[in-house]
PDB file of C-alpha atoms in Angstrom:
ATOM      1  CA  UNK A   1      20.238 -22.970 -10.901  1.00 49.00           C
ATOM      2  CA  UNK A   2      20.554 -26.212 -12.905  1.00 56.00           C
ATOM      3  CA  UNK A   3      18.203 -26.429 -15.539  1.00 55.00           C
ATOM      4  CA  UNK A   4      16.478 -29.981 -16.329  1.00 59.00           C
ATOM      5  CA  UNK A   5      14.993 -31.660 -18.748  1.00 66.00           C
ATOM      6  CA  UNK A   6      11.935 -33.534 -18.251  1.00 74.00           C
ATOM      7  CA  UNK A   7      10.361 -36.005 -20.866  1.00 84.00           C
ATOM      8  CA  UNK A   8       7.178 -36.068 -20.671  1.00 93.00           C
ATOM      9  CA  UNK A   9       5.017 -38.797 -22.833  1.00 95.00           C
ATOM     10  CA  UNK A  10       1.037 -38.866 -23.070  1.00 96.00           C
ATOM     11  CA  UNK A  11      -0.925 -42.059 -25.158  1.00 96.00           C
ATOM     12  CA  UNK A  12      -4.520 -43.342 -24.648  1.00 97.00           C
ATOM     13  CA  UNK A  13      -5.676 -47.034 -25.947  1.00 97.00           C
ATOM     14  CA  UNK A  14      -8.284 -49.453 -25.313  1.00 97.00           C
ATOM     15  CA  UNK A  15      -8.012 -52.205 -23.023  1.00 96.00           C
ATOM     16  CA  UNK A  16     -11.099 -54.758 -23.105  1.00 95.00           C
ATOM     17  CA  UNK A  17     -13.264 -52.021 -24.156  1.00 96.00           C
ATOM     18  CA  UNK A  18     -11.942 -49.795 -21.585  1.00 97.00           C
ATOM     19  CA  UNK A  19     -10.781 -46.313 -22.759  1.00 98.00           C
ATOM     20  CA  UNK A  20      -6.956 -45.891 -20.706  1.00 98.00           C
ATOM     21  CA  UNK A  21      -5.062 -42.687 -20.457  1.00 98.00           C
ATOM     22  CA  UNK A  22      -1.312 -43.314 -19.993  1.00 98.00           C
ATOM     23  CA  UNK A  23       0.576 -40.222 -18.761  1.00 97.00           C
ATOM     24  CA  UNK A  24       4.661 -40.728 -17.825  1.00 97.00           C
ATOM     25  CA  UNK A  25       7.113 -38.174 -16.691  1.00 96.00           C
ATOM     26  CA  UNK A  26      10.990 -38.916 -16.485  1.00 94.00           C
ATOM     27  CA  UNK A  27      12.741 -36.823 -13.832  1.00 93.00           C
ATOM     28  CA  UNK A  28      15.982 -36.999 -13.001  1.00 92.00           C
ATOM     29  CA  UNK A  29      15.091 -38.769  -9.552  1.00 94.00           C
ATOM     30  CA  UNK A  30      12.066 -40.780 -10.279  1.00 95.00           C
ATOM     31  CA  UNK A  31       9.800 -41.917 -12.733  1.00 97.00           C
ATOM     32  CA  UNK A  32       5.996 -40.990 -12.789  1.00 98.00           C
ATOM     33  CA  UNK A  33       3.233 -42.999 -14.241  1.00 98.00           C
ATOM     34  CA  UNK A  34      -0.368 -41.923 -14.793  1.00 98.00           C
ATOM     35  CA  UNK A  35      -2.443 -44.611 -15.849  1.00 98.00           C
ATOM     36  CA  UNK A  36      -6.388 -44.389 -15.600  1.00 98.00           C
ATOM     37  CA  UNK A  37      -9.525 -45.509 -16.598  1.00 98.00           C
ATOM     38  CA  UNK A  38     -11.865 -42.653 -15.278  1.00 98.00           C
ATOM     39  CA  UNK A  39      -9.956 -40.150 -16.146  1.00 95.00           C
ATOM     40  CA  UNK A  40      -8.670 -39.560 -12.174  1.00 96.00           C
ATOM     41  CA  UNK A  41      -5.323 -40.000 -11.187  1.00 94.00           C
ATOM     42  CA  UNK A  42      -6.843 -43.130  -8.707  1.00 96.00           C
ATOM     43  CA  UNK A  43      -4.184 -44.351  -5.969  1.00 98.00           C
ATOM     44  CA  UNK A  44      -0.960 -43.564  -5.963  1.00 98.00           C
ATOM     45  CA  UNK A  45       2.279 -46.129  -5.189  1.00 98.00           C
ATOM     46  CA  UNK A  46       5.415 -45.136  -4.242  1.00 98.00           C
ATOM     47  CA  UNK A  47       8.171 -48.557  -5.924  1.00 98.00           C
ATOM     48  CA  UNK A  48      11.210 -48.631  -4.899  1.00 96.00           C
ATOM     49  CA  UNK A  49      14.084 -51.518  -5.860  1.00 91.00           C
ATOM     50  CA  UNK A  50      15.436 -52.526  -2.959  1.00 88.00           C
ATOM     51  CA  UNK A  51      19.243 -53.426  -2.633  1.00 75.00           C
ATOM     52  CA  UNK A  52      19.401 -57.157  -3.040  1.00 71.00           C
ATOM     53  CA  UNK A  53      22.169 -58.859  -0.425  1.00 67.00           C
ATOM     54  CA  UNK A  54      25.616 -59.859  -1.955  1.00 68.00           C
ATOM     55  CA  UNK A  55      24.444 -63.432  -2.031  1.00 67.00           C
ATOM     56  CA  UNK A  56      20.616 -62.560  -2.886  1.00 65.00           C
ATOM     57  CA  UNK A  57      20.129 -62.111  -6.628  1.00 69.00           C
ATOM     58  CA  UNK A  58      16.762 -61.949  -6.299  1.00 76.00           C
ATOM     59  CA  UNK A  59      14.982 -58.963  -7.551  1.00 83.00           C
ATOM     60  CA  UNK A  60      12.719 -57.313  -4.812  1.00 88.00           C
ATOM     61  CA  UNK A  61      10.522 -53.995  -4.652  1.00 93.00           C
ATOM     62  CA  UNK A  62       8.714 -52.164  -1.625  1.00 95.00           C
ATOM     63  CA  UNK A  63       5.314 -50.863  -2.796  1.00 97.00           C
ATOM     64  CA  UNK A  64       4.129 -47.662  -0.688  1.00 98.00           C
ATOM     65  CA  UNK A  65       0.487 -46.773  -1.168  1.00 98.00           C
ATOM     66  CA  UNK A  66       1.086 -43.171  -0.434  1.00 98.00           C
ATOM     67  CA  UNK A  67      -3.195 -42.170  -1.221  1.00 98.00           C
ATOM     68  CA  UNK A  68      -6.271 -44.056  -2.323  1.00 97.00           C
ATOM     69  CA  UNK A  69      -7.165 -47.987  -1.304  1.00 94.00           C
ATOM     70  CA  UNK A  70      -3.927 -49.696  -0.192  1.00 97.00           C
ATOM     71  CA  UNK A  71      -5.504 -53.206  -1.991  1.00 97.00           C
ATOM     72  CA  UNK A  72      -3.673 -56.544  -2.742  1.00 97.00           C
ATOM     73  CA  UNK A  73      -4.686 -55.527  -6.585  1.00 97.00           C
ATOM     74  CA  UNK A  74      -2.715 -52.547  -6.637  1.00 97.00           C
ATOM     75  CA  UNK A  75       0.266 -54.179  -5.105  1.00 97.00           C
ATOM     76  CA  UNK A  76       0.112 -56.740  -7.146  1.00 97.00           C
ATOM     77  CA  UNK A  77      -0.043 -54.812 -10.391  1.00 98.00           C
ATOM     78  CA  UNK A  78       2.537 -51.987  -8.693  1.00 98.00           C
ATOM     79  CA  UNK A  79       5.222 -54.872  -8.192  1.00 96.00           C
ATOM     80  CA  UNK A  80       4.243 -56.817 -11.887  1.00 96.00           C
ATOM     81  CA  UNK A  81       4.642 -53.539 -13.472  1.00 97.00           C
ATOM     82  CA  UNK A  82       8.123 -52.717 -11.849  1.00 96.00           C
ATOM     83  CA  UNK A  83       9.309 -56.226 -12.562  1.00 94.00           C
ATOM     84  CA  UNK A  84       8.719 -55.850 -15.821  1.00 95.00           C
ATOM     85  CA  UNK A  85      10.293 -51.930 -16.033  1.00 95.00           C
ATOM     86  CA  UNK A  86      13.334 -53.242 -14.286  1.00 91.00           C
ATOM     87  CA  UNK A  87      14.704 -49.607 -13.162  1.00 91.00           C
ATOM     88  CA  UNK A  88      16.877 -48.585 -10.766  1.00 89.00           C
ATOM     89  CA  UNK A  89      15.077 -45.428  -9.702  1.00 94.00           C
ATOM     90  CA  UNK A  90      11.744 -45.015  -8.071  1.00 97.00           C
ATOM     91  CA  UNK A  91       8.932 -45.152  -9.405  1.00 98.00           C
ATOM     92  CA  UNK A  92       5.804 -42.936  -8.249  1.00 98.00           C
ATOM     93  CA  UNK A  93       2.787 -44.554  -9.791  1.00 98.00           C
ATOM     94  CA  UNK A  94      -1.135 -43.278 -10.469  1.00 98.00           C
ATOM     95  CA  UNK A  95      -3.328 -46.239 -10.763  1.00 98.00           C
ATOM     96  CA  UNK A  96      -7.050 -46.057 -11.647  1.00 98.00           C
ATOM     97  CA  UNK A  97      -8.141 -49.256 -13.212  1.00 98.00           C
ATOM     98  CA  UNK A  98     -12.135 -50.350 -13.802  1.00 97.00           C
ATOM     99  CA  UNK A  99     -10.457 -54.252 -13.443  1.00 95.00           C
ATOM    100  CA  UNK A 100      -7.554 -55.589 -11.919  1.00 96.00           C
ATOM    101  CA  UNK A 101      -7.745 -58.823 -13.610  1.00 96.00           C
ATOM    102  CA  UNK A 102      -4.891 -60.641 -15.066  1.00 96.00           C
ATOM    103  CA  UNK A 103      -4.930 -60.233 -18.673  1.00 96.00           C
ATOM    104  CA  UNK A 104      -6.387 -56.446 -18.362  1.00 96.00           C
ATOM    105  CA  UNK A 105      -3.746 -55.583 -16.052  1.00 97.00           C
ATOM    106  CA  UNK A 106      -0.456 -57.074 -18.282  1.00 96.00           C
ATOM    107  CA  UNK A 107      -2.062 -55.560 -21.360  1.00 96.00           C
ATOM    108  CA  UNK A 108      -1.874 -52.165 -19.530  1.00 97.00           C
ATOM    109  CA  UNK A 109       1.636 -53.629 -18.175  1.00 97.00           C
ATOM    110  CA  UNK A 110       3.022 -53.978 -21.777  1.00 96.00           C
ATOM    111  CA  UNK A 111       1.491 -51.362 -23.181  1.00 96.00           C
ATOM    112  CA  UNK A 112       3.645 -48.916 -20.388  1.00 97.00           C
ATOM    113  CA  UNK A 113       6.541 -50.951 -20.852  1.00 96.00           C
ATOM    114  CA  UNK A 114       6.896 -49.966 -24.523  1.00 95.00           C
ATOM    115  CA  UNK A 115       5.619 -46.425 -24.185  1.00 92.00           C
ATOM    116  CA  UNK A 116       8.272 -45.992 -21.644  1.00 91.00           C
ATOM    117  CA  UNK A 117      11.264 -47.975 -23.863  1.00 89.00           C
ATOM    118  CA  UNK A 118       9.869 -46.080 -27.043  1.00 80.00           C
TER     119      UNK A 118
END
């Protein structure tokens, strides 16, 4: 049996006041983000690039709500994060949030996209 090695990164912060657990796991296959604000893992998004056309160079992503409220808000902040993350693999994402405003949710954005280059 092949043996694997999983990273495994845990941070909390403060967004607007808002205490925020951030929980990622790098397997091989996908990438798994825990983010919450209640301290529940909240709904959780299957990303996935999608294979642009020869002649398309335009970045596009499916967003899967696999459980929880399949909202605009979470799509919106699924697809924002993932453009930002720019990965190949999938990404399988945990999403509990108290706001999905704008400036709330690309503090949260940034703050993942560094834990995760980091």
């Amino acid at each position: 049996m092949e043996q694997t090695h999983l990273v495994n990164k845990k941070t909390a912060f403060e967004v607007d006041g808002n205490h925020t657990d951030l929980i990622i796991t790098d397997f091989a296959d996908k990438l798994f983000i825990v983010v919450t604000q209640f301290r529940k893992i909240g709904s959780m998004v299957y990303i996935v690039h999608d294979r642009p056309l020869e002649e398309d160079t335009s970045t596009t992503y499916t967003i899967k709500v696999l459980l929880g409220k399949d909202e605009p808000e979470i799509h919106a902040f699924a697809r924002g994060l993932a453009g930002k993350l720019a990965l190949k693999k999938p990404i399988l994402l945990a999403v509990a949030l108290k706001s999905f405003t704008i400036e709330p949710c690309r503090k949260i954005q940034q703050m993942i996209l560094d834990f995760v280059s980091g």
